[in-house]
Short mmCIF file of C-alpha atoms in Angstrom, two decimals:
data_model
loop_
_atom_site.label_atom_id
_atom_site.label_comp_id
_atom_site.label_asym_id
_atom_site.label_seq_id
_atom_site.Cartn_x
_atom_site.Cartn_y
_atom_site.Cartn_z
CA MET A 1 78.68 141.02 -11.39
CA GLY A 2 76.00 141.01 -8.73
CA THR A 3 73.45 142.16 -11.26
CA CYS A 4 74.44 139.41 -13.76
CA LYS A 5 74.06 136.69 -11.16
CA GLU A 6 70.73 138.08 -10.15
CA HIS A 7 69.50 137.93 -13.79
CA ARG A 8 70.70 134.35 -14.20
CA TYR A 9 68.88 133.33 -11.01
CA LYS A 10 65.62 134.88 -12.15
CA TYR A 11 66.01 133.19 -15.55
CA PHE A 12 66.46 129.79 -13.86
CA ILE A 13 63.34 130.29 -11.73
CA ALA A 14 61.28 131.18 -14.82
CA ILE A 15 62.49 128.08 -16.70
CA LEU A 16 61.67 125.89 -13.65
CA MET A 17 58.12 127.31 -13.35
CA ILE A 18 57.50 126.67 -17.06
CA PHE A 19 58.68 123.07 -16.63
CA ILE A 20 56.41 122.49 -13.61
CA ILE A 21 53.38 123.97 -15.38
CA THR A 22 54.07 121.78 -18.42
CA ILE A 23 54.26 118.64 -16.23
CA VAL A 24 51.01 119.51 -14.39
CA ASN A 25 49.19 120.19 -17.65
CA SER A 26 50.48 116.93 -19.11
CA PHE A 27 49.28 114.96 -16.08
CA ALA A 28 45.87 116.63 -16.27
CA GLN A 29 45.61 115.52 -19.89
CA LEU A 30 46.73 111.96 -19.10
CA SER A 31 44.58 111.33 -16.01
CA PRO A 32 40.83 110.84 -16.78
CA GLY A 33 39.88 111.93 -13.27
CA ASP A 34 40.66 111.74 -9.56
CA LEU A 35 41.04 108.31 -7.97
CA ALA A 36 38.48 107.02 -5.48
CA LEU A 37 39.31 107.39 -1.79
CA PRO A 38 40.73 103.83 -1.31
CA HIS A 39 43.22 104.47 -4.18
CA SER A 40 43.83 108.17 -3.48
CA HIS A 41 47.31 107.39 -2.12
CA LEU A 42 48.28 106.35 -5.70
CA GLU A 43 47.64 109.79 -7.25
CA GLY A 44 50.46 111.10 -9.46
CA LEU A 45 52.17 110.11 -12.72
CA SER A 46 54.88 108.22 -10.89
CA ASN A 47 52.26 105.78 -9.52
CA CYS A 48 50.43 104.97 -12.78
CA THR A 49 52.34 101.73 -13.26
CA GLU A 50 51.17 100.51 -9.85
CA CYS A 51 47.90 99.58 -11.56
CA HIS A 52 48.53 100.08 -15.30
CA THR A 53 50.92 98.16 -17.57
CA LEU A 54 52.40 100.44 -20.25
CA GLY A 55 50.79 99.84 -23.61
CA GLU A 56 48.25 97.41 -22.19
CA LYS A 57 44.96 97.40 -20.29
CA ILE A 58 44.75 97.43 -16.50
CA SER A 59 46.39 94.29 -15.15
CA ASP A 60 44.28 91.94 -12.97
CA GLY A 61 47.54 90.66 -11.59
CA LYS A 62 48.45 94.08 -10.24
CA CYS A 63 45.00 94.38 -8.65
CA LEU A 64 45.41 91.04 -6.88
CA ALA A 65 49.00 91.88 -5.89
CA CYS A 66 47.50 94.48 -3.56
CA HIS A 67 44.29 92.63 -2.70
CA THR A 68 46.14 89.57 -1.40
CA HIS A 69 43.27 88.20 0.71
CA LEU A 70 41.01 88.15 -2.34
CA ASP A 71 43.79 86.65 -4.46
CA GLN A 72 44.18 83.83 -1.94
CA ARG A 73 40.43 83.10 -1.99
CA ILE A 74 40.40 82.93 -5.80
CA LYS A 75 43.38 80.55 -5.86
CA GLN A 76 41.56 78.33 -3.36
CA ASP A 77 38.50 78.45 -5.66
CA LYS A 78 36.39 79.96 -2.89
CA GLY A 79 33.94 82.83 -2.70
CA TYR A 80 32.04 85.03 -5.10
CA HIS A 81 35.07 86.04 -7.22
CA ALA A 82 35.86 82.36 -7.87
CA SER A 83 32.34 81.63 -9.14
CA ALA A 84 31.67 80.94 -12.81
CA GLU A 85 29.80 84.25 -13.12
CA VAL A 86 32.80 86.38 -12.08
CA LYS A 87 35.97 84.30 -12.42
CA ASN A 88 36.85 85.21 -16.02
CA LYS A 89 35.88 88.89 -15.77
CA ALA A 90 38.46 91.64 -15.61
CA CYS A 91 38.57 93.46 -12.28
CA VAL A 92 38.00 96.84 -13.96
CA SER A 93 34.71 95.62 -15.53
CA CYS A 94 33.08 95.85 -12.10
CA HIS A 95 35.47 98.06 -10.12
CA SER A 96 36.43 101.02 -12.32
CA ASP A 97 38.15 104.13 -10.98
CA HIS A 98 39.09 107.73 -11.85
CA HIS A 99 35.49 108.83 -11.18
CA GLY A 100 36.25 111.10 -8.27
CA LEU A 101 37.23 110.87 -4.64
CA LYS A 102 33.72 109.90 -3.41
CA PHE A 103 33.11 107.21 -6.06
CA ASP A 104 31.95 103.87 -4.62
CA MET A 105 34.02 101.15 -6.30
CA ILE A 106 32.08 98.37 -4.57
CA ASN A 107 28.60 98.98 -5.86
CA PHE A 108 26.02 96.30 -6.65
CA ASP A 109 22.28 95.74 -6.52
CA LYS A 110 21.60 94.13 -3.13
CA THR A 111 18.12 93.01 -4.16
CA SER A 112 19.30 90.99 -7.16
CA PHE A 113 22.67 89.80 -5.80
CA ASN A 114 22.89 85.99 -5.80
CA HIS A 115 24.52 85.19 -2.45
CA ASP A 116 24.70 81.49 -3.39
CA LEU A 117 27.69 82.34 -5.60
CA THR A 118 29.71 83.26 -2.50
CA GLY A 119 29.63 79.66 -1.31
CA TYR A 120 27.31 80.44 1.63
CA LEU A 121 23.61 79.86 0.97
CA LEU A 122 21.23 82.23 2.75
CA GLU A 123 18.63 79.87 4.20
CA GLY A 124 15.54 80.65 6.28
CA LYS A 125 15.83 83.87 8.31
CA HIS A 126 19.28 84.59 6.85
CA GLY A 127 17.59 85.38 3.53
CA LYS A 128 15.73 88.30 5.14
CA VAL A 129 18.63 89.90 7.05
CA GLU A 130 20.17 93.18 5.83
CA CYS A 131 23.73 92.79 4.47
CA LYS A 132 25.15 95.14 7.10
CA GLU A 133 23.82 92.93 9.91
CA CYS A 134 26.37 90.24 9.03
CA HIS A 135 29.07 92.12 7.12
CA LYS A 136 30.48 94.26 9.91
CA ALA A 137 33.86 94.53 11.58
CA ASP A 138 32.73 92.76 14.78
CA PHE A 139 32.34 89.48 12.89
CA VAL A 140 35.55 89.66 10.80
CA SER A 141 38.09 87.19 12.14
CA ASN A 142 41.17 88.57 10.33
CA THR A 143 42.64 91.55 12.20
CA GLU A 144 43.99 93.22 9.05
CA LEU A 145 40.62 93.01 7.30
CA ARG A 146 38.75 94.08 10.44
CA ASN A 147 40.69 97.36 10.49
CA LYS A 148 39.62 98.20 6.95
CA LYS A 149 36.81 100.72 6.65
CA ARG A 150 34.78 98.34 4.46
CA THR A 151 35.16 94.67 3.51
CA PHE A 152 33.02 91.67 2.65
CA LEU A 153 35.82 89.20 3.44
CA GLY A 154 36.85 87.57 6.68
CA LEU A 155 33.51 86.12 7.85
CA GLN A 156 33.33 82.55 9.12
CA THR A 157 30.41 80.17 8.45
CA SER A 158 30.02 78.80 11.97
CA CYS A 159 26.97 80.05 13.90
CA LEU A 160 28.99 81.28 16.87
CA SER A 161 31.16 83.50 14.69
CA CYS A 162 28.14 85.85 14.46
CA HIS A 163 25.75 84.77 17.23
CA ASP A 164 26.26 84.73 21.00
CA ASP A 165 26.60 81.32 22.60
CA TYR A 166 23.26 81.27 24.40
CA HIS A 167 24.26 78.07 26.19
CA GLN A 168 27.62 79.37 27.45
CA LYS A 169 29.70 76.43 26.15
CA THR A 170 27.52 73.84 27.94
CA LEU A 171 26.41 72.31 24.63
CA SER A 172 27.98 71.56 21.26
CA ASN A 173 29.34 74.44 19.16
CA ASP A 174 27.37 73.09 16.20
CA CYS A 175 24.03 74.90 16.68
CA SER A 176 22.49 72.99 13.75
CA ASN A 177 22.35 69.88 15.95
CA CYS A 178 19.26 71.40 17.55
CA HIS A 179 18.27 74.51 15.58
CA ASP A 180 17.52 75.32 11.96
CA PHE A 181 17.67 78.52 9.91
CA THR A 182 13.90 79.12 9.99
CA ALA A 183 13.71 80.19 13.64
CA PHE A 184 15.92 79.91 16.72
CA LYS A 185 12.89 78.79 18.71
CA PRO A 186 11.78 76.07 18.95
CA ALA A 187 14.86 73.85 18.65
CA SER A 188 13.22 71.78 15.93
CA HIS A 189 16.14 69.35 15.44
CA PHE A 190 16.42 68.51 19.11
CA ASP A 191 14.84 65.26 20.36
CA HIS A 192 14.64 65.05 24.15
CA GLN A 193 13.93 61.32 23.85
CA ASN A 194 17.59 60.76 22.97
CA THR A 195 18.77 62.27 26.28
CA LYS A 196 19.21 60.60 29.66
CA TYR A 197 15.72 61.84 30.61
CA PRO A 198 13.12 60.96 27.92
CA LEU A 199 9.96 63.03 28.32
CA LYS A 200 6.77 61.14 29.07
CA GLY A 201 3.17 62.16 29.69
CA LYS A 202 2.66 65.77 30.72
CA HIS A 203 6.41 66.39 30.72
CA SER A 204 6.32 66.29 26.92
CA GLU A 205 3.93 69.28 26.93
CA VAL A 206 5.97 71.50 29.27
CA SER A 207 7.95 74.39 27.74
CA CYS A 208 11.74 74.03 27.97
CA LYS A 209 12.19 77.03 30.27
CA GLU A 210 9.96 75.47 32.95
CA CYS A 211 12.72 72.96 33.70
CA HIS A 212 15.69 74.69 32.12
CA LYS A 213 15.53 78.03 33.89
CA ILE A 214 16.92 81.21 32.35
CA SER A 215 19.31 83.09 34.60
CA LEU A 216 21.95 85.82 34.34
CA GLU A 217 25.64 85.01 34.51
CA ASP A 218 28.05 87.91 34.04
CA ASN A 219 25.11 90.01 32.79
CA ILE A 220 24.48 87.45 30.03
CA LYS A 221 21.23 85.51 29.72
CA PHE A 222 21.99 81.85 30.19
CA GLN A 223 19.71 78.82 29.96
CA LYS A 224 21.06 75.77 31.75
CA PHE A 225 20.64 72.46 29.92
CA THR A 226 23.24 70.30 31.66
CA GLY A 227 23.89 69.33 35.27
CA LEU A 228 20.23 69.22 36.32
CA ASN A 229 19.04 66.89 39.07
CA TYR A 230 16.17 64.67 37.95
CA GLN A 231 16.45 61.52 40.05
CA LYS A 232 13.45 62.45 42.24
CA CYS A 233 10.20 64.27 41.38
CA THR A 234 10.88 66.71 44.22
CA ASP A 235 14.09 67.81 42.48
CA CYS A 236 11.75 69.91 40.33
CA HIS A 237 8.30 69.74 41.99
CA LEU A 238 7.11 71.03 45.34
CA ASP A 239 6.11 68.26 47.76
CA ILE A 240 2.59 69.43 48.58
CA HIS A 241 2.25 66.55 51.04
CA GLU A 242 5.24 67.85 53.04
CA ASN A 243 6.97 64.46 53.02
CA LYS A 244 4.04 62.70 54.70
CA PHE A 245 4.05 60.08 51.96
CA GLY A 246 7.78 59.97 51.23
CA GLN A 247 9.63 61.28 48.21
CA ASN A 248 8.60 58.63 45.69
CA CYS A 249 5.63 60.42 44.09
CA THR A 250 5.25 57.69 41.46
CA GLU A 251 3.73 55.37 44.07
CA CYS A 252 0.47 57.29 43.68
CA HIS A 253 0.90 59.62 40.72
CA SER A 254 1.93 59.18 37.10
CA GLU A 255 3.57 61.40 34.52
CA THR A 256 0.35 61.32 32.51
CA SER A 257 -1.50 63.34 35.14
CA PHE A 258 -0.73 64.36 38.70
CA PHE A 259 -4.38 63.80 39.57
CA VAL A 260 -4.57 60.21 38.35
CA ILE A 261 -4.02 58.01 41.40
CA LYS A 262 -2.39 54.73 40.46
CA ASN A 263 -2.54 53.08 43.87
CA LYS A 264 -6.21 52.38 44.64
CA SER A 265 -5.34 51.59 48.25
CA LYS A 266 -4.66 55.28 48.83
CA PHE A 267 -8.11 56.61 47.86
CA ASP A 268 -10.74 55.53 45.36
CA HIS A 269 -13.32 58.23 44.65
CA ASN A 270 -15.49 55.65 42.88
CA SER A 271 -16.26 54.15 46.28
CA THR A 272 -18.28 57.28 47.10
CA ASP A 273 -21.79 58.08 45.88
CA TYR A 274 -20.27 60.37 43.23
CA PRO A 275 -17.83 58.46 41.00
CA LEU A 276 -15.52 60.79 39.11
CA GLU A 277 -16.01 60.59 35.35
CA GLY A 278 -14.76 62.50 32.34
CA ALA A 279 -13.30 65.93 33.05
CA HIS A 280 -14.10 65.57 36.76
CA GLN A 281 -11.20 63.13 37.00
CA THR A 282 -8.68 65.90 36.35
CA VAL A 283 -10.11 68.52 38.71
CA LYS A 284 -8.10 69.41 41.79
CA CYS A 285 -9.62 68.11 45.02
CA GLU A 286 -9.86 71.59 46.56
CA LYS A 287 -12.00 72.82 43.66
CA CYS A 288 -14.88 70.68 44.93
CA HIS A 289 -13.73 70.34 48.53
CA PRO A 290 -12.79 73.86 49.63
CA GLY A 291 -12.94 72.82 53.31
CA LYS A 292 -12.22 69.46 54.80
CA LEU A 293 -12.25 66.54 52.37
CA THR A 294 -14.84 64.77 54.53
CA THR A 295 -17.32 67.67 54.43
CA PRO A 296 -20.41 66.58 52.37
CA VAL A 297 -20.75 68.34 49.01
CA LYS A 298 -24.08 68.88 47.22
CA HIS A 299 -24.04 67.17 43.86
CA ASN A 300 -27.62 66.46 42.76
CA TYR A 301 -27.54 69.07 40.00
CA CYS A 302 -24.67 70.39 37.94
CA THR A 303 -25.50 73.91 39.12
CA ASP A 304 -24.72 72.83 42.69
CA CYS A 305 -21.07 73.31 41.71
CA HIS A 306 -21.15 75.04 38.34
CA GLN A 307 -22.48 78.48 37.45
CA ASP A 308 -25.54 78.41 35.20
CA TYR A 309 -23.90 79.50 31.96
CA HIS A 310 -27.31 80.22 30.42
CA THR A 311 -28.46 82.36 33.37
CA GLY A 312 -31.81 80.60 33.81
CA ASP A 313 -32.93 80.56 30.15
CA PHE A 314 -33.71 76.85 30.25
CA LYS A 315 -35.04 76.87 33.82
CA ASP A 316 -37.78 79.25 32.65
CA MET A 317 -38.75 76.85 29.89
CA ILE A 318 -38.14 73.53 31.67
CA PRO A 319 -37.89 73.97 35.48
CA LYS A 320 -36.39 70.50 36.07
CA SER A 321 -33.84 70.78 33.29
CA ASP A 322 -30.18 70.20 34.07
CA CYS A 323 -26.92 70.74 32.22
CA LYS A 324 -26.59 67.02 31.59
CA ASP A 325 -29.65 67.23 29.30
CA CYS A 326 -27.38 68.78 26.65
CA HIS A 327 -23.82 68.39 27.99
CA THR A 328 -21.64 65.55 29.23
CA VAL A 329 -19.01 65.29 31.93
CA GLN A 330 -16.40 64.62 29.25
CA ARG A 331 -16.34 68.29 28.21
CA PHE A 332 -18.71 71.21 28.50
CA SER A 333 -18.16 72.48 24.96
CA GLY A 334 -20.38 70.75 22.45
CA SER A 335 -23.94 69.64 23.03
CA LEU A 336 -26.20 66.60 22.88
CA TYR A 337 -28.64 68.79 20.97
CA THR A 338 -28.25 67.31 17.50
CA LEU A 339 -28.67 68.58 13.97
CA THR A 340 -31.84 66.50 13.73
CA ASP A 341 -33.25 68.37 16.71
CA HIS A 342 -32.43 71.71 15.07
CA GLN A 343 -34.25 70.69 11.89
CA ASP A 344 -37.47 70.56 13.90
CA SER A 345 -36.98 74.14 15.10
CA ASP A 346 -38.17 77.37 13.48
CA PHE A 347 -34.88 77.64 11.60
CA PRO A 348 -33.88 74.38 9.84
CA LEU A 349 -30.16 74.38 9.05
CA LYS A 350 -29.15 74.19 5.39
CA GLY A 351 -25.86 74.28 3.52
CA ALA A 352 -22.92 75.75 5.43
CA HIS A 353 -25.16 76.49 8.41
CA GLN A 354 -25.09 72.76 9.15
CA ALA A 355 -21.34 72.95 9.81
CA THR A 356 -21.45 76.20 11.79
CA PRO A 357 -20.63 75.92 15.54
CA CYS A 358 -23.55 76.77 17.82
CA PHE A 359 -21.80 79.75 19.45
CA ILE A 360 -21.52 81.57 16.13
CA CYS A 361 -25.27 82.21 16.14
CA HIS A 362 -26.30 81.72 19.74
CA GLN A 363 -23.62 83.55 21.72
CA LYS A 364 -24.27 87.28 22.06
CA ASN A 365 -22.39 89.55 24.46
CA ASP A 366 -20.94 86.57 26.38
CA LYS A 367 -24.42 85.10 26.86
CA TRP A 368 -26.06 82.23 25.05
CA VAL A 369 -29.26 83.29 23.29
CA PHE A 370 -31.74 80.78 21.89
CA SER A 371 -34.81 82.89 21.09
CA ASP A 372 -35.69 85.95 19.03
CA LEU A 373 -32.66 85.56 16.78
CA GLY A 374 -34.52 86.37 13.56
CA LYS A 375 -34.46 84.56 10.24
CA LYS A 376 -33.03 87.17 7.85
CA CYS A 377 -29.35 86.91 6.91
CA SER A 378 -28.76 90.44 8.18
CA ASN A 379 -30.05 89.43 11.64
CA CYS A 380 -26.81 87.51 12.18
CA HIS A 381 -24.49 88.65 9.38
CA GLU A 382 -23.19 92.15 8.80
CA ASP A 383 -24.46 93.60 5.55
CA ILE A 384 -21.09 94.47 4.03
CA HIS A 385 -22.79 95.77 0.88
CA ALA A 386 -25.06 98.28 2.62
CA GLU A 387 -23.19 101.36 1.39
CA PHE A 388 -21.55 99.82 -1.64
CA MET A 389 -24.30 98.26 -3.75
CA ASP A 390 -27.50 99.48 -5.39
CA GLN A 391 -30.54 98.10 -3.60
CA LYS A 392 -32.06 97.03 -6.91
CA TYR A 393 -29.67 94.04 -6.96
CA TYR A 394 -30.72 92.75 -3.50
CA PRO A 395 -34.06 94.18 -2.46
CA ASP A 396 -34.80 94.14 1.27
CA GLN A 397 -31.21 92.96 1.90
CA THR A 398 -31.98 89.56 0.45
CA CYS A 399 -28.54 87.92 0.31
CA GLU A 400 -29.97 84.93 -1.56
CA SER A 401 -30.17 87.18 -4.62
CA CYS A 402 -26.49 86.40 -5.18
CA HIS A 403 -25.33 83.95 -2.49
CA SER A 404 -26.37 80.50 -1.35
CA GLU A 405 -26.31 78.86 2.07
CA LEU A 406 -24.02 76.16 0.71
CA ARG A 407 -21.02 78.45 0.19
CA TRP A 408 -20.73 82.20 0.67
CA ASP A 409 -18.34 82.60 -2.27
CA GLU A 410 -20.66 80.69 -4.60
CA ILE A 411 -22.11 83.65 -6.51
CA LYS A 412 -25.12 83.46 -8.86
CA PHE A 413 -25.03 86.99 -10.26
CA ASP A 414 -25.54 87.90 -13.92
CA HIS A 415 -23.01 90.68 -14.58
CA ASP A 416 -24.57 91.41 -17.97
CA LYS A 417 -27.40 93.16 -16.13
CA THR A 418 -24.97 95.91 -15.14
CA ASP A 419 -23.39 98.67 -17.26
CA PHE A 420 -20.18 96.63 -17.66
CA GLU A 421 -20.56 93.38 -19.58
CA LEU A 422 -17.78 90.89 -18.82
CA GLN A 423 -15.77 89.82 -21.87
CA GLY A 424 -12.60 87.84 -22.48
CA ALA A 425 -10.33 87.35 -19.45
CA HIS A 426 -12.69 89.41 -17.30
CA GLN A 427 -15.05 86.42 -17.32
CA SER A 428 -12.57 84.26 -15.40
CA ALA A 429 -11.53 86.94 -12.89
CA SER A 430 -12.79 86.63 -9.33
CA CYS A 431 -15.20 89.29 -8.06
CA ARG A 432 -12.67 90.63 -5.57
CA SER A 433 -10.16 91.27 -8.35
CA CYS A 434 -12.25 94.28 -9.39
CA HIS A 435 -14.49 94.95 -6.43
CA PHE A 436 -12.02 94.69 -3.56
CA HIS A 437 -11.17 98.11 -2.11
CA GLU A 438 -9.82 99.64 1.05
CA SER A 439 -11.78 102.34 2.84
CA GLU A 440 -10.29 105.50 4.30
CA GLU A 441 -10.30 103.78 7.70
CA GLY A 442 -8.16 100.96 6.27
CA LYS A 443 -11.04 98.47 6.29
CA SER A 444 -11.37 95.96 3.46
CA ILE A 445 -14.65 96.34 1.56
CA GLN A 446 -16.34 94.89 -1.50
CA LYS A 447 -17.45 97.87 -3.55
CA PHE A 448 -20.04 97.31 -6.29
CA ASN A 449 -21.37 100.79 -7.00
CA LYS A 450 -19.88 103.91 -8.56
CA LEU A 451 -17.07 102.03 -10.28
CA GLY A 452 -15.61 103.38 -13.50
CA THR A 453 -15.26 101.48 -16.76
CA LEU A 454 -11.86 102.75 -17.95
CA CYS A 455 -9.03 100.19 -17.95
CA THR A 456 -6.73 102.38 -15.86
CA GLU A 457 -9.33 102.64 -13.11
CA CYS A 458 -8.58 99.01 -12.25
CA HIS A 459 -5.27 98.28 -13.97
CA GLN A 460 -1.94 99.94 -13.41
CA ASP A 461 -0.68 102.01 -16.34
CA ILE A 462 2.62 100.22 -16.89
CA HIS A 463 3.43 102.67 -19.68
CA GLN A 464 3.69 105.53 -17.20
CA ASN A 465 1.10 107.69 -19.00
CA GLN A 466 3.02 107.65 -22.30
CA PHE A 467 -0.09 107.32 -24.44
CA ALA A 468 -2.43 109.61 -22.51
CA ASP A 469 -2.39 112.17 -25.32
CA SER A 470 -2.55 109.58 -28.11
CA TYR A 471 -5.07 106.95 -27.10
CA ASN A 472 -8.12 107.17 -24.87
CA THR A 473 -8.18 103.50 -23.85
CA CYS A 474 -5.88 100.50 -23.70
CA SER A 475 -8.02 98.85 -26.36
CA ALA A 476 -6.05 100.68 -29.03
CA CYS A 477 -3.39 97.96 -28.63
CA HIS A 478 -4.83 95.39 -26.20
CA ASN A 479 -8.03 93.39 -25.89
CA THR A 480 -9.73 91.59 -23.03
CA ASN A 481 -8.80 88.12 -24.31
CA LYS A 482 -5.05 88.47 -23.84
CA TRP A 483 -2.89 91.26 -22.49
CA LYS A 484 -0.28 90.72 -25.22
CA PRO A 485 -0.83 93.60 -27.68
CA ASN A 486 -1.96 91.52 -30.67
CA ASP A 487 -4.01 94.43 -32.00
CA PHE A 488 -1.06 96.77 -32.32
CA ASN A 489 0.22 97.41 -35.85
CA HIS A 490 3.70 98.93 -35.92
CA ASP A 491 3.12 100.05 -39.50
CA SER A 492 0.75 102.69 -38.17
CA THR A 493 3.70 104.41 -36.48
CA ARG A 494 6.42 106.56 -38.00
CA PHE A 495 8.64 103.47 -38.29
CA SER A 496 7.29 100.51 -40.26
CA LEU A 497 8.93 97.18 -39.44
CA ASP A 498 10.47 95.27 -42.33
CA GLY A 499 13.29 92.86 -42.89
CA LYS A 500 15.15 91.78 -39.74
CA HIS A 501 13.29 94.37 -37.70
CA ILE A 502 10.12 92.26 -37.82
CA ASN A 503 11.52 89.52 -35.56
CA LEU A 504 13.14 91.79 -32.97
CA GLU A 505 11.85 91.97 -29.41
CA CYS A 506 10.36 95.36 -28.50
CA LYS A 507 13.01 95.92 -25.84
CA GLU A 508 15.78 95.67 -28.47
CA CYS A 509 14.81 99.11 -29.76
CA HIS A 510 12.75 100.59 -26.95
CA GLU A 511 14.86 101.39 -23.91
CA THR A 512 13.90 100.69 -20.31
CA LYS A 513 13.36 103.70 -18.05
CA TYR A 514 12.78 103.80 -14.32
CA VAL A 515 10.32 105.65 -12.11
CA ASP A 516 10.70 105.06 -8.36
CA ASN A 517 13.04 102.14 -9.16
CA ILE A 518 10.31 100.46 -11.28
CA GLY A 519 11.31 99.77 -14.86
CA TYR A 520 9.01 100.29 -17.84
CA THR A 521 9.50 100.13 -21.60
CA TYR A 522 9.63 103.57 -23.22
CA PHE A 523 7.77 103.37 -26.56
CA LYS A 524 7.45 107.04 -27.53
CA THR A 525 11.00 107.29 -28.76
CA GLU A 526 12.53 109.75 -31.19
CA ARG A 527 15.18 107.18 -32.19
CA ILE A 528 14.01 106.33 -35.70
CA LYS A 529 17.21 106.86 -37.67
CA CYS A 530 19.50 103.94 -38.48
CA GLU A 531 22.42 105.52 -36.67
CA ASP A 532 20.31 105.90 -33.51
CA CYS A 533 20.51 102.14 -32.96
CA HIS A 534 23.31 100.88 -35.20
#
């Protein structure tokens, strides 16, 4: 009896193992592959109907039954999945599965993705930010979504949902009242004239942080814009008179300039033998009066106070000359020496030289030079062609061979004198299109010698070297008039075009391939049978 029971037990175990193996083999035949990690908990035949409806395709309703937050957005007609581009698509058309545990079900081209379809336009700086800078758990308001490993839902559109409140709740929560999307600084939408303290005079030129100091509160940078005292000048400014004249600075000074004295009864410099004019009116008293204000100051010549900027150049020529012979007290820059005066010199100014500031030619090593400058172009201008052009085209570095003094980029050069005659579209190309190069040191140069004449020496081979063994030059299909290959005859290939084929675009038959993420049309195809395309 014991032996009989033992045989029946072993028989039962064998039948059970055969049943299990049959089930496993059946599942392996039914399942096209492992589920991706987010769906891996649904592995097994008993879970198929969680996503699939028997006898039908995958149900969008079952997808949205799990993805409730997305379902709610679609019903509210919000977000990317509610846009016209996506709304009528099946979920599985973009988010397929059964491609393995590591398969990324949310995969799209970030460079071509149209964020406008989400309902939030990326304006200004937002258009240049990496996706991960905004789409991260720290900014997700919904706790359930925040705990997910990856989500693009749950972000708010208010500025403070992503950015720190730099003003620590002292101003409106709507940052767009003052700022725009181009740059946080300056606050281009803010108008100080609408506040209780309109800015006048020099105050309108002061940077914000000069009055609105930046400080640290709870280890957070904070700029205070409210609660400032501004009733008196000394609330912000130091009283350099130590209260000898009271606290009402406006009795003598104005917001236009601290140095402009309004009240003539205080002190009128015009009553002295040196009335203040021009830029002298804005100079601090101690600049001219380093000691007591009543100490006499020499003022017969400008050099009594000012350093001789020309280090005696004019004194050697005209001993009694003074700065005022060429300059005014309004501003030192500029000169009374006119263009007419220069035309009587050894170098009359012509063309663009007439509009050139004096310092461009006369300032050398922080010193003004007015003699021995030379008259050749190369005396002042760097010869950028010295190593990159045959001397036969500009003998003795004569720039006028090609250029004029009216405009540097006005070229009078006959290209037909070279080994490369310009034809077709080459005639309208700018010189730098072909002759602009970068040296090994990274310096931009105009190279005119030792240039090749093959198309690919200037133009990129967009065919990725497909025809290197078939054609020597691009001219087999193209010409210099138009890039469109009008000269190409498809009948010269193994596949003559006839019937409906004649009107097809090239890309309909010739696939696009990619090298370093750059697409190009692949023409050297072996697909010439009907069944290759149809």
